mmCIF file of N, CA, C and O and ligand atoms in Angstrom:
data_model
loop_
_atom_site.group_PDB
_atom_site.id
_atom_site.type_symbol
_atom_site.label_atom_id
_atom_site.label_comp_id
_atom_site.label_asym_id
_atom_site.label_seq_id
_atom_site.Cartn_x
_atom_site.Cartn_y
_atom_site.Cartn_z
ATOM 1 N N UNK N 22 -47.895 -4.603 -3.074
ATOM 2 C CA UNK N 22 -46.697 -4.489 -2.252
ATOM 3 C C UNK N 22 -46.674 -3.134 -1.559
ATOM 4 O O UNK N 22 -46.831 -2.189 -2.332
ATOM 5 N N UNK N 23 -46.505 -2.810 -0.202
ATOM 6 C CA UNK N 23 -46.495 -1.739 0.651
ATOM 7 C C UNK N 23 -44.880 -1.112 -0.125
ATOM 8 O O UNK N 23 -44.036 -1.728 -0.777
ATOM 9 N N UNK N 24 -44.936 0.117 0.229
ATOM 10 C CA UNK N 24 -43.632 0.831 0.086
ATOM 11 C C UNK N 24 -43.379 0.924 1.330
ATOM 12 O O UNK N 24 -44.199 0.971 2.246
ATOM 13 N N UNK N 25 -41.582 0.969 1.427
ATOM 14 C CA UNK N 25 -41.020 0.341 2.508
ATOM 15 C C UNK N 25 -40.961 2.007 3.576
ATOM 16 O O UNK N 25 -41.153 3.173 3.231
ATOM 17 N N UNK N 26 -40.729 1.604 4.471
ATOM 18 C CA UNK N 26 -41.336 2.225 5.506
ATOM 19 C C UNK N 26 -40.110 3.361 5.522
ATOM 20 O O UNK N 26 -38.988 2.916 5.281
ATOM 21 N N UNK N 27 -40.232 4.772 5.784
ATOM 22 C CA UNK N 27 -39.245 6.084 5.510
ATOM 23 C C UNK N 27 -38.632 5.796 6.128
ATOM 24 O O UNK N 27 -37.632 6.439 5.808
ATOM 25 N N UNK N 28 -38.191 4.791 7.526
ATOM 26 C CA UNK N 28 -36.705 4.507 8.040
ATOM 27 C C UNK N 28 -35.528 3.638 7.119
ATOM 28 O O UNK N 28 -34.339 3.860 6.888
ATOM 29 N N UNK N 29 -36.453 2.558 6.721
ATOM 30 C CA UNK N 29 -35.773 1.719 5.439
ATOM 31 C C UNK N 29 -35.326 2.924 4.349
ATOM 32 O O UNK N 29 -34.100 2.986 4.257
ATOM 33 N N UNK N 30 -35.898 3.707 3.668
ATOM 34 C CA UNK N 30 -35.658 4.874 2.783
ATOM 35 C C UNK N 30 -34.834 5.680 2.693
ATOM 36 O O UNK N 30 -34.140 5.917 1.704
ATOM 37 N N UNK N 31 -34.808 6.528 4.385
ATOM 38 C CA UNK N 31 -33.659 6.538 4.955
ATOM 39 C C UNK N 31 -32.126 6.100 5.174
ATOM 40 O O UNK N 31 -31.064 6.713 5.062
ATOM 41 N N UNK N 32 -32.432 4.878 5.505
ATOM 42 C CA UNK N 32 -31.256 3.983 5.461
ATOM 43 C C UNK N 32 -30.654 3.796 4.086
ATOM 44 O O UNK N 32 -29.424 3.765 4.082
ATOM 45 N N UNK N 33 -31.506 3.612 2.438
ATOM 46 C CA UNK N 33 -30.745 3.443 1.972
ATOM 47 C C UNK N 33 -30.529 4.628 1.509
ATOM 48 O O UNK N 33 -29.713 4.429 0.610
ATOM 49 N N UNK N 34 -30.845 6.261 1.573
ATOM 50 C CA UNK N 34 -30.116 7.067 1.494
ATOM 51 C C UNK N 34 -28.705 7.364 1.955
ATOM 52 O O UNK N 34 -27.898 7.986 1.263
ATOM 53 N N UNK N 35 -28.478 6.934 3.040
ATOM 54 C CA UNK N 35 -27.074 6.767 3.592
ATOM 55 C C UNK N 35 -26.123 6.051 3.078
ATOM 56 O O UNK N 35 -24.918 6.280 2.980
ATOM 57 N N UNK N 36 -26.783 5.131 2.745
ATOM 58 C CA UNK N 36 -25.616 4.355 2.084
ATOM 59 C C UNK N 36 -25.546 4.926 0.928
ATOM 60 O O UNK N 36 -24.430 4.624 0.505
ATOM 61 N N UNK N 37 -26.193 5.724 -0.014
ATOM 62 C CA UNK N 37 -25.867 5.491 -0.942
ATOM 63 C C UNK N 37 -25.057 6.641 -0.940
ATOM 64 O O UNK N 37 -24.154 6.440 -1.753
ATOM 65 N N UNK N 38 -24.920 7.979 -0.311
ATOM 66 C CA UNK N 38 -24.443 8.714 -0.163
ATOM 67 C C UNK N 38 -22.690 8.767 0.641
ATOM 68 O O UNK N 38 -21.759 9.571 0.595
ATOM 69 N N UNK N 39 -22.941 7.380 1.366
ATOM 70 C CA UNK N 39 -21.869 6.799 1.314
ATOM 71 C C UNK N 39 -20.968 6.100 0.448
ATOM 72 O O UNK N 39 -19.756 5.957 0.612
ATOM 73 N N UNK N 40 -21.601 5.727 -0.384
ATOM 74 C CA UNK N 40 -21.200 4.974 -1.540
ATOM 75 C C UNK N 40 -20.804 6.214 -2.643
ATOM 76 O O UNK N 40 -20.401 5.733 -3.702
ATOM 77 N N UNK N 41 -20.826 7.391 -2.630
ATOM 78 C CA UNK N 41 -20.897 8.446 -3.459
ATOM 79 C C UNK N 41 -19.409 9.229 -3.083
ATOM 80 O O UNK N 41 -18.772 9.951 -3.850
ATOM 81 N N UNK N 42 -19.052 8.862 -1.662
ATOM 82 C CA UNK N 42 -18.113 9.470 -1.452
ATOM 83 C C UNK N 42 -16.248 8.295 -1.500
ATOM 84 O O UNK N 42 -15.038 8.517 -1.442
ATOM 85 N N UNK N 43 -17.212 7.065 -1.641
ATOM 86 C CA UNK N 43 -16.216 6.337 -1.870
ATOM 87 C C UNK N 43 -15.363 6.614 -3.533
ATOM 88 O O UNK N 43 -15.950 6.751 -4.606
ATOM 89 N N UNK N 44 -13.765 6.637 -3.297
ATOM 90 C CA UNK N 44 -12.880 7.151 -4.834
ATOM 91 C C UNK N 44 -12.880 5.916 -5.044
ATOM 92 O O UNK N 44 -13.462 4.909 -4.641
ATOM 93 N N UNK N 45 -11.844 6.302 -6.000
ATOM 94 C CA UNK N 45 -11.522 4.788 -6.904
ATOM 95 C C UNK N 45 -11.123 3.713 -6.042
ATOM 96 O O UNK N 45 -10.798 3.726 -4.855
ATOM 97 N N UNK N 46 -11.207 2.831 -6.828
ATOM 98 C CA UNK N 46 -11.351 1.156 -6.240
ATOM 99 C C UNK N 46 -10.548 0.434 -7.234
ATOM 100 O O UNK N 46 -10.658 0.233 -8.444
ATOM 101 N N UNK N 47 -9.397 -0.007 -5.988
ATOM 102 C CA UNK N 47 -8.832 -1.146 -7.062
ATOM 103 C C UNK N 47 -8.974 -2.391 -6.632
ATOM 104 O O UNK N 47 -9.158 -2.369 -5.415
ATOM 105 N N UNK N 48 -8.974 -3.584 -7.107
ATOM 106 C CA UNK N 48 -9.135 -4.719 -6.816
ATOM 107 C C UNK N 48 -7.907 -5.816 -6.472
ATOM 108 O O UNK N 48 -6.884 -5.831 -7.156
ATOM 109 N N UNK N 49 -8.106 -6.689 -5.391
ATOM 110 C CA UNK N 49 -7.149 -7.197 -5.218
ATOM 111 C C UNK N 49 -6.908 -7.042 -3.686
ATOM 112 O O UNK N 49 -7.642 -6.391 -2.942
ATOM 113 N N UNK N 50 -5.708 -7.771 -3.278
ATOM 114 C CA UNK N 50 -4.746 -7.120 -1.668
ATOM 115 C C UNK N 50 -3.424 -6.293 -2.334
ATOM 116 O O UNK N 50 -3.130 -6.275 -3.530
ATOM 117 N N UNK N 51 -2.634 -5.541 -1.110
ATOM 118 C CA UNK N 51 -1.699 -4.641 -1.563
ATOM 119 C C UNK N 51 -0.858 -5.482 -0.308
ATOM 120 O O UNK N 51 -1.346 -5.294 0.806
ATOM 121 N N UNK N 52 0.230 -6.299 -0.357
ATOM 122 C CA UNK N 52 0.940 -6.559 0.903
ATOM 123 C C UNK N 52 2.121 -6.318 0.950
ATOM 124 O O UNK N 52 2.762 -6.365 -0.100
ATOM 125 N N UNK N 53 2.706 -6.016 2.065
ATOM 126 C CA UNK N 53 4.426 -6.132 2.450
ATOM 127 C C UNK N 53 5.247 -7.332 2.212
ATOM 128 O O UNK N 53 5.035 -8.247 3.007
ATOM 129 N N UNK N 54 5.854 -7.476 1.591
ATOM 130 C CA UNK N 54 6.453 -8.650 1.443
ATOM 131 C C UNK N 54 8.123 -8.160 1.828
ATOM 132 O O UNK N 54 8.742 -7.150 1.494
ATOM 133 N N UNK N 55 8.626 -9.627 2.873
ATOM 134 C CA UNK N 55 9.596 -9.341 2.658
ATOM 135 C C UNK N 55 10.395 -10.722 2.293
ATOM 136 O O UNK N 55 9.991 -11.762 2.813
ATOM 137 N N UNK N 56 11.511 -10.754 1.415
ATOM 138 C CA UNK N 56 12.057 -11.946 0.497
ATOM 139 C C UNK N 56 13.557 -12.032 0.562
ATOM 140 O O UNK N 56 14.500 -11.264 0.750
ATOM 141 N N UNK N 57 13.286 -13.752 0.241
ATOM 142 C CA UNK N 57 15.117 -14.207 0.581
ATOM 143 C C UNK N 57 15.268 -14.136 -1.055
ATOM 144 O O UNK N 57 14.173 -14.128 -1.618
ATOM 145 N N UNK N 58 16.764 -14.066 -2.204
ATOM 146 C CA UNK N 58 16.695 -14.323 -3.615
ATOM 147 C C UNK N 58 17.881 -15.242 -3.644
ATOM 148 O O UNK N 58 18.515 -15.547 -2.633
ATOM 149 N N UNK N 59 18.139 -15.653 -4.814
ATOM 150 C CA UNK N 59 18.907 -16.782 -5.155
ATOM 151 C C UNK N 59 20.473 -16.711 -4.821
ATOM 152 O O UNK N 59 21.273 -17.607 -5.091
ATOM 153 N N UNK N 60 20.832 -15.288 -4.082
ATOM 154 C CA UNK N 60 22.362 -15.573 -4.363
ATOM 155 C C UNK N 60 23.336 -16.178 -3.234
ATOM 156 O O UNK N 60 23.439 -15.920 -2.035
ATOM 157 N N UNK N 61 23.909 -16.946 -3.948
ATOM 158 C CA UNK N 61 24.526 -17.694 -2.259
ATOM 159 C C UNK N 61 25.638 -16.732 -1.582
ATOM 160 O O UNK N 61 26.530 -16.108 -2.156
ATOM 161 N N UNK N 62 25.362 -16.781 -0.319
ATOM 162 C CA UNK N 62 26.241 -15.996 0.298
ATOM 163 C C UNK N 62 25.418 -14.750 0.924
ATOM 164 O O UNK N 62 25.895 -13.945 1.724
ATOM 165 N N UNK N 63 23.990 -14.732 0.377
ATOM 166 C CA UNK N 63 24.003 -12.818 0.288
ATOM 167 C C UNK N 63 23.305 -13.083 1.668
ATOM 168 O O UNK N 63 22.983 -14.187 2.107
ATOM 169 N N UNK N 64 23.098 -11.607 2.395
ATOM 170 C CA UNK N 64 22.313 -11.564 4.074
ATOM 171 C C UNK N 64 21.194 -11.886 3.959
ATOM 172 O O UNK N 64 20.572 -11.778 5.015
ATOM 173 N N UNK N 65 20.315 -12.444 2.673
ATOM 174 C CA UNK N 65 18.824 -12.935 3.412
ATOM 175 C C UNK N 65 19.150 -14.352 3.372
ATOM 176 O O UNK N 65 18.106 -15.002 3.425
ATOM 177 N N UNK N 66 20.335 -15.199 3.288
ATOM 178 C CA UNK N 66 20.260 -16.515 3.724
ATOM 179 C C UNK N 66 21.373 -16.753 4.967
ATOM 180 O O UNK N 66 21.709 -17.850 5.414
ATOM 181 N N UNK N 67 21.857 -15.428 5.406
ATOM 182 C CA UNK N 67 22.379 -15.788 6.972
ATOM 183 C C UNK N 67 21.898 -15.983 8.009
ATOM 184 O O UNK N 67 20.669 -15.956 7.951
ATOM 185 N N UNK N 68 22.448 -16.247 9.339
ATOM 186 C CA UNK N 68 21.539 -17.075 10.374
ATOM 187 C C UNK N 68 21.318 -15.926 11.227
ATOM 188 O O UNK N 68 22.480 -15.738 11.588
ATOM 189 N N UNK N 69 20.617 -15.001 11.819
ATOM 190 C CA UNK N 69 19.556 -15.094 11.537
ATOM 191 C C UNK N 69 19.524 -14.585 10.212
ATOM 192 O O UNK N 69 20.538 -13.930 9.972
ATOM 193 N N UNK N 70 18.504 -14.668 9.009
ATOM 194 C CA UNK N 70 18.259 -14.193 7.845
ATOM 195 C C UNK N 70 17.720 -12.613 8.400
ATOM 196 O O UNK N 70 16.997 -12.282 9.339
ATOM 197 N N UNK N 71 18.601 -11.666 7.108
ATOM 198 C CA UNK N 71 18.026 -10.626 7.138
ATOM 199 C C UNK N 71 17.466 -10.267 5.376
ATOM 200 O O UNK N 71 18.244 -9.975 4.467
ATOM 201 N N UNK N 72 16.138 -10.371 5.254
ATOM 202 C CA UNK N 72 15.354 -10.364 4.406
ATOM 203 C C UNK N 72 15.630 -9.497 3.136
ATOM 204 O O UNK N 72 16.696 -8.947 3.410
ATOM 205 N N UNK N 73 15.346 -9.188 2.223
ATOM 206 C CA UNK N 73 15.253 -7.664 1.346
ATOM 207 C C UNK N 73 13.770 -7.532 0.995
ATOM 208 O O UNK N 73 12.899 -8.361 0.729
ATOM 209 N N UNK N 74 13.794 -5.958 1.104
ATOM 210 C CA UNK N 74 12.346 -5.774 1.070
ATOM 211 C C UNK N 74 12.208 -4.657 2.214
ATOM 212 O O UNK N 74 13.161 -4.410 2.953
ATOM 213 N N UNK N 75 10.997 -4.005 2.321
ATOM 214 C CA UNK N 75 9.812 -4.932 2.053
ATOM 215 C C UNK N 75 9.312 -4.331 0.495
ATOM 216 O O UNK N 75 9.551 -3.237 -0.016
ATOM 217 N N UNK N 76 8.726 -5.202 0.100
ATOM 218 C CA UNK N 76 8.143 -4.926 -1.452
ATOM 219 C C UNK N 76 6.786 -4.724 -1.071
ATOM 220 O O UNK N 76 6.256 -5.176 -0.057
ATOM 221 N N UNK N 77 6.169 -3.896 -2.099
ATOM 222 C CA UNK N 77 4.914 -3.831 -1.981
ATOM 223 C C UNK N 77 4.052 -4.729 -3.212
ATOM 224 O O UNK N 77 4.042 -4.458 -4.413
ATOM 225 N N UNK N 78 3.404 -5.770 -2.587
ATOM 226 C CA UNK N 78 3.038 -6.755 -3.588
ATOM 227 C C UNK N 78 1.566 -6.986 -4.053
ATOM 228 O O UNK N 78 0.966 -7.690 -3.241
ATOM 229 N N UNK N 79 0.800 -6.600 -5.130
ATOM 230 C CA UNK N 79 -0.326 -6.502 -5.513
ATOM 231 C C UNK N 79 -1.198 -7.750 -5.918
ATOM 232 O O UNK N 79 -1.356 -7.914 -7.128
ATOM 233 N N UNK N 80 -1.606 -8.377 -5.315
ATOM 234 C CA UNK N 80 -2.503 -9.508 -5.855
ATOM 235 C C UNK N 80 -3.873 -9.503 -5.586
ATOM 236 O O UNK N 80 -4.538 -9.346 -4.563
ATOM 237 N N UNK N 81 -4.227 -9.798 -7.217
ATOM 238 C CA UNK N 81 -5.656 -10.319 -7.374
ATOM 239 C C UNK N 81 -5.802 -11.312 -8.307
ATOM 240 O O UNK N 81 -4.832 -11.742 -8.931
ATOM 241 N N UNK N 82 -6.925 -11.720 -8.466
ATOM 242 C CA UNK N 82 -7.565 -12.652 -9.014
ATOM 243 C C UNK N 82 -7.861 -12.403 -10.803
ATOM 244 O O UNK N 82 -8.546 -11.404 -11.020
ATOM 245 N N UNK N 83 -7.454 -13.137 -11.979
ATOM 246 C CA UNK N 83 -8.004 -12.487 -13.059
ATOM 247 C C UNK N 83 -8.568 -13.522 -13.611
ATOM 248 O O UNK N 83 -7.558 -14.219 -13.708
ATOM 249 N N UNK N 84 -9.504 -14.236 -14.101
ATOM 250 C CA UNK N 84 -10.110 -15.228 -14.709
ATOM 251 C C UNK N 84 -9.268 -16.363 -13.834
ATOM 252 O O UNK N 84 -8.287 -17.016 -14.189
ATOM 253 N N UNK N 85 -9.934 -16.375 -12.658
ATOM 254 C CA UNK N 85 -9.396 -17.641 -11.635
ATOM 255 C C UNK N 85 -8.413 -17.323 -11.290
ATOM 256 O O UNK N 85 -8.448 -16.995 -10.104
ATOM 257 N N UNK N 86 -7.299 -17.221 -11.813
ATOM 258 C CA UNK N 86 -5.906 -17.324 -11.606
ATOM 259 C C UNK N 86 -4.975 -15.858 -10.722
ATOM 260 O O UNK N 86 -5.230 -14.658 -10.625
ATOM 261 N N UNK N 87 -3.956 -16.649 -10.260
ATOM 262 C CA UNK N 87 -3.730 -14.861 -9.456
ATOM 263 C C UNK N 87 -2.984 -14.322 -9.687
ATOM 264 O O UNK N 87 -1.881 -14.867 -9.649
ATOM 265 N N UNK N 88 -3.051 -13.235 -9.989
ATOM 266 C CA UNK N 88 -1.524 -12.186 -10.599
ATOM 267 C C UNK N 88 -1.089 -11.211 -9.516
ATOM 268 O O UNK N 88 -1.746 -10.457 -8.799
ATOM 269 N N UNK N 89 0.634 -11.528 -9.642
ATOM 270 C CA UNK N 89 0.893 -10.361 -9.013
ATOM 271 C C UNK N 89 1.697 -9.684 -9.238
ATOM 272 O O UNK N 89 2.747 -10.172 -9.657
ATOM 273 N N UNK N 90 1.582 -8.249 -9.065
ATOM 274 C CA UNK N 90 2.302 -7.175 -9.544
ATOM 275 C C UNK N 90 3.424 -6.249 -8.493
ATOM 276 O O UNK N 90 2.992 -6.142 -7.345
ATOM 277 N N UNK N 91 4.360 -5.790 -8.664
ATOM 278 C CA UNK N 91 4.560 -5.335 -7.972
ATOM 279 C C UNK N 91 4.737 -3.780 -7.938
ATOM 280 O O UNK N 91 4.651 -3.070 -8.941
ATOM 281 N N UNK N 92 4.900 -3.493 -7.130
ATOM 282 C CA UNK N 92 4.231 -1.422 -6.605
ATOM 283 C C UNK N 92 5.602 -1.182 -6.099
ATOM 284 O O UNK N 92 6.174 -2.104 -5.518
ATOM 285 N N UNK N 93 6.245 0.071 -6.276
ATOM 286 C CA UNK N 93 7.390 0.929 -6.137
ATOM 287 C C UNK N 93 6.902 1.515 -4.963
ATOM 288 O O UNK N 93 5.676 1.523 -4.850
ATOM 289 N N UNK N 94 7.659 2.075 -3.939
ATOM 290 C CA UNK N 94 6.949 2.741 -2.643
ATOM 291 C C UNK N 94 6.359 4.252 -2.634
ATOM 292 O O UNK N 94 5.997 4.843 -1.616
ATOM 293 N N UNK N 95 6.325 4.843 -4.147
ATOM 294 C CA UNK N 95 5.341 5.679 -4.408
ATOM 295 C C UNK N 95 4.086 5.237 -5.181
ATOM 296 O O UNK N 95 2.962 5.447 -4.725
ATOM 297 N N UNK N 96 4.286 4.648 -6.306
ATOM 298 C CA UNK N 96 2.856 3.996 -6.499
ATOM 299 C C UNK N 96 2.216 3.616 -5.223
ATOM 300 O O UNK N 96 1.100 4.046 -4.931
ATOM 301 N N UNK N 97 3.180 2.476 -4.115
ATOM 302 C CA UNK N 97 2.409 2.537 -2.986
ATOM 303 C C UNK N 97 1.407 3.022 -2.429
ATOM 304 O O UNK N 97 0.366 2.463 -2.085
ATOM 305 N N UNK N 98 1.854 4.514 -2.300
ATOM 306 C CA UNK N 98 1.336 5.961 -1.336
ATOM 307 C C UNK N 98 0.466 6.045 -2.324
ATOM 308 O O UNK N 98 -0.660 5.759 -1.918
ATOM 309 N N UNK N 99 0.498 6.310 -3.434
ATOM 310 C CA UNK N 99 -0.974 7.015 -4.281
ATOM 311 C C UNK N 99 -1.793 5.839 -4.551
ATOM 312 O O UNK N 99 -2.983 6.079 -4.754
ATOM 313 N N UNK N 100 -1.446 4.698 -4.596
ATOM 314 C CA UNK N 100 -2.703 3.716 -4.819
ATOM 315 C C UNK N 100 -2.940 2.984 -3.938
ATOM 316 O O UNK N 100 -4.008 2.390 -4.086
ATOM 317 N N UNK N 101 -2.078 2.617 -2.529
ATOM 318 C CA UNK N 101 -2.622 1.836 -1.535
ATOM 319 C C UNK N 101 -3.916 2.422 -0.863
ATOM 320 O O UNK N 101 -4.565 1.498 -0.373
ATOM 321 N N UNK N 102 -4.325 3.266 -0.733
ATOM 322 C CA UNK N 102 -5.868 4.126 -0.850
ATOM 323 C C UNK N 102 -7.256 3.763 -1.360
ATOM 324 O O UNK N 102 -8.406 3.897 -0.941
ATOM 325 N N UNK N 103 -6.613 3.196 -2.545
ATOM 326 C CA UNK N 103 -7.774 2.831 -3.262
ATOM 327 C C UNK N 103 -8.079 1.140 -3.213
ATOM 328 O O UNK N 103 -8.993 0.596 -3.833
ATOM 329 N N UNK N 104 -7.234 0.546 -2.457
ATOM 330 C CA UNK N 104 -7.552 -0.700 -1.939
ATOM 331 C C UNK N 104 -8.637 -0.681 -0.372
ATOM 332 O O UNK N 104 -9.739 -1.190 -0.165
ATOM 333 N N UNK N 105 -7.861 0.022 0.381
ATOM 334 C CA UNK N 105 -9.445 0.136 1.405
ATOM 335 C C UNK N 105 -10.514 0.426 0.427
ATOM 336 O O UNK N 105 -11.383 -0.431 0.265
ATOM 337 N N UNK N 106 -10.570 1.796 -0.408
ATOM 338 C CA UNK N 106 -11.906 2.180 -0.794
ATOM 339 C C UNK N 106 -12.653 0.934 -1.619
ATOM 340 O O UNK N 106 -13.869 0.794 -1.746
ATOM 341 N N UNK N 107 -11.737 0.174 -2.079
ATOM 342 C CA UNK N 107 -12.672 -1.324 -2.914
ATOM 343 C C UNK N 107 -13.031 -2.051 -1.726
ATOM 344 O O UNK N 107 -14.020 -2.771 -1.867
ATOM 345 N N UNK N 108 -12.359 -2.054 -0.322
ATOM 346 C CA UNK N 108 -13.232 -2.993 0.899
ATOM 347 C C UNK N 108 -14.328 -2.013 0.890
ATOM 348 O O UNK N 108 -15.417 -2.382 0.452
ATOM 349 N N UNK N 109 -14.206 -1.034 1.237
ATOM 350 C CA UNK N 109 -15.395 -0.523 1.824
ATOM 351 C C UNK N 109 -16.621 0.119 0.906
ATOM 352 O O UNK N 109 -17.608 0.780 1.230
ATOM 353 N N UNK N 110 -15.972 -0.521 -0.823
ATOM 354 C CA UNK N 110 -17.100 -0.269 -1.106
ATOM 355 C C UNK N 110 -17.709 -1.863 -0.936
ATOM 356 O O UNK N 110 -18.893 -1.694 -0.645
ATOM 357 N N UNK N 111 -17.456 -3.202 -0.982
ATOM 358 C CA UNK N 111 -17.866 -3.737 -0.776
ATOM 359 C C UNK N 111 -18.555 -4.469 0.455
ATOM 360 O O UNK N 111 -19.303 -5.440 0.338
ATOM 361 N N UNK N 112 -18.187 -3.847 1.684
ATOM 362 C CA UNK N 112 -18.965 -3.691 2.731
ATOM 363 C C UNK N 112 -20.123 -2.803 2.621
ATOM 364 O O UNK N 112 -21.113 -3.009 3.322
ATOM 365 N N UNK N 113 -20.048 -1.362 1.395
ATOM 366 C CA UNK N 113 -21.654 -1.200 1.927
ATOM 367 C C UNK N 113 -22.774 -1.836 1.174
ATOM 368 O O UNK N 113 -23.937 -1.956 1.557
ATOM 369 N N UNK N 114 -22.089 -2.344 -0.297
ATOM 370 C CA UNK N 114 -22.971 -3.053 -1.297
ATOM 371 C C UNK N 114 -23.518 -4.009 -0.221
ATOM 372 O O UNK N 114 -24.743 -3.969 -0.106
ATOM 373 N N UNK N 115 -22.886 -4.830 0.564
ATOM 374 C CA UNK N 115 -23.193 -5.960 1.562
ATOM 375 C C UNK N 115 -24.579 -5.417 2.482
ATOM 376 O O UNK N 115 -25.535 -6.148 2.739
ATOM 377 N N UNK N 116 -24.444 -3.819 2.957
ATOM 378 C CA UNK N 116 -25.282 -3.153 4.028
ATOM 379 C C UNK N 116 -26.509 -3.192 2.793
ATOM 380 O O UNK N 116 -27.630 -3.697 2.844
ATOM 381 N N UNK N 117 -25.900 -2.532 1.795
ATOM 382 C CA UNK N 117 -27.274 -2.575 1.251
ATOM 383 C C UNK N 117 -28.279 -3.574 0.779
ATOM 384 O O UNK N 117 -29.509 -3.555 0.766
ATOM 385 N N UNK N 118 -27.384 -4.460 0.392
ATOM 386 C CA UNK N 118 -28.318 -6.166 0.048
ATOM 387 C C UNK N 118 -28.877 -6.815 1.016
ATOM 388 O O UNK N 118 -29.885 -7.497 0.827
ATOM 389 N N UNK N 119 -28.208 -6.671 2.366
ATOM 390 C CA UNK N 119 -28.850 -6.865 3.434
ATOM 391 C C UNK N 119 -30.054 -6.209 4.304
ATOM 392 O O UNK N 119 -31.032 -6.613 4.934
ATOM 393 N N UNK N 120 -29.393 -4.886 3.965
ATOM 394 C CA UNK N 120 -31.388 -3.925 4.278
ATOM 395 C C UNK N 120 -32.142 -4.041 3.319
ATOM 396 O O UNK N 120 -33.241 -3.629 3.691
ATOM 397 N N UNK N 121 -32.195 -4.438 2.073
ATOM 398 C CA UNK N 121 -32.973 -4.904 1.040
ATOM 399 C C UNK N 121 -33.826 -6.270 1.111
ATOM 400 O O UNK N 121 -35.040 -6.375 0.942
ATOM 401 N N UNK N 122 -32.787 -7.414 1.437
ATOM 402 C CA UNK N 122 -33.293 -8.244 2.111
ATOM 403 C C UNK N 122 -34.362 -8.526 2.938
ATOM 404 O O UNK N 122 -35.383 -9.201 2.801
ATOM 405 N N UNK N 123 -33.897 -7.856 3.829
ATOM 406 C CA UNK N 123 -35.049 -7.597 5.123
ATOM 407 C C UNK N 123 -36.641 -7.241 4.954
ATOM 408 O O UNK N 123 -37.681 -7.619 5.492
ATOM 409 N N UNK N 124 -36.199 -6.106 3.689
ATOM 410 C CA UNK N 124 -37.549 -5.320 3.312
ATOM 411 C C UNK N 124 -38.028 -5.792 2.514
ATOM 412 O O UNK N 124 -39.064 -5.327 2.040
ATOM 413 N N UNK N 125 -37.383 -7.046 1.998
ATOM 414 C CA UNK N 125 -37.911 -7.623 1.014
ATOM 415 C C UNK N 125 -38.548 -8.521 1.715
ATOM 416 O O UNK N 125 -39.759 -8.539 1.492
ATOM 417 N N UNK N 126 -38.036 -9.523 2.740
ATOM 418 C CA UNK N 126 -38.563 -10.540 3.428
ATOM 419 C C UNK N 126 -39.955 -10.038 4.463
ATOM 420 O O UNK N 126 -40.962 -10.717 4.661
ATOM 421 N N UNK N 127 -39.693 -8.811 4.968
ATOM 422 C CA UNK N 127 -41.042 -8.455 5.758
ATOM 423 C C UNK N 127 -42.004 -8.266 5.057
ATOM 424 O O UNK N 127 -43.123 -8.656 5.392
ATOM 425 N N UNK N 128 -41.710 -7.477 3.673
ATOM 426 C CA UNK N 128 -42.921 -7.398 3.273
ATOM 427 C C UNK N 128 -43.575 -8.412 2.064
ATOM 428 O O UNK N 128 -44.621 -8.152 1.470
ATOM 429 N N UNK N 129 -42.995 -9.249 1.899
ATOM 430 C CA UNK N 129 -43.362 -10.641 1.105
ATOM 431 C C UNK N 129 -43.324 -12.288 2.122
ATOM 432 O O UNK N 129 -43.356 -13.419 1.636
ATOM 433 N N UNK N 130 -43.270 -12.029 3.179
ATOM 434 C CA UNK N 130 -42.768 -13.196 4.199
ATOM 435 C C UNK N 130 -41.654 -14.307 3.429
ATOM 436 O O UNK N 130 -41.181 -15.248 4.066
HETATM 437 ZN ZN1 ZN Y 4 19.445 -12.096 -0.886
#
């Protein structure tokens, strides 16, 4: 097997150095929610409805099933952060399996 060529080498130096600067990672979405509740009479069931909220609503996945939590609008600020950093660490794992790929496929057809 050839060793892969110093641009490939390159490349995955970057990423990984990208991947080095990515913080913590939490899993899941972080969304705005905004909600009508049960009481009759109250303003999120007038015409037009005015909602309560917005909540900040945490869902992920735990053995199939989906949980969700909800976030105070400072937990918000300190952990909505670490939801990009779990996309983008999984966009570069993606860069990297995919330039791996490649170098795997050129040099094995
Ligand atoms: Zn209400």
């Amino acid at each position: 097997m050839a060793k892969p060529p110093s641009a490939d080498r390159e490349a995955q130096t970057a990423i990984a150095s990208r991947l080095a600067e990515v913080g913590f990672a939490l899993p899941g979405t972080l969304l705005e929610r905004r909600m009508s509740c049960g009481k009759p009479g109250c303003r999120c069931k007038a015409d037009p409805p005015r909602l309560h909220g917005p909540y900040h609503q945490w869902t992920r996945t735990i053995d199939g099933k989906t949980v969700t939590r909800r976030l105070t609008d400072e937990q918000a600020v300190v952990y909505g952060p670490w939801f990009a950093n779990a996309r983008r660490l999984r966009a570069l794992v993606n860069e990297l399996e995919a330039l791996s790929l490649r170098i795997f496929e050129r040099a094995e057809g």
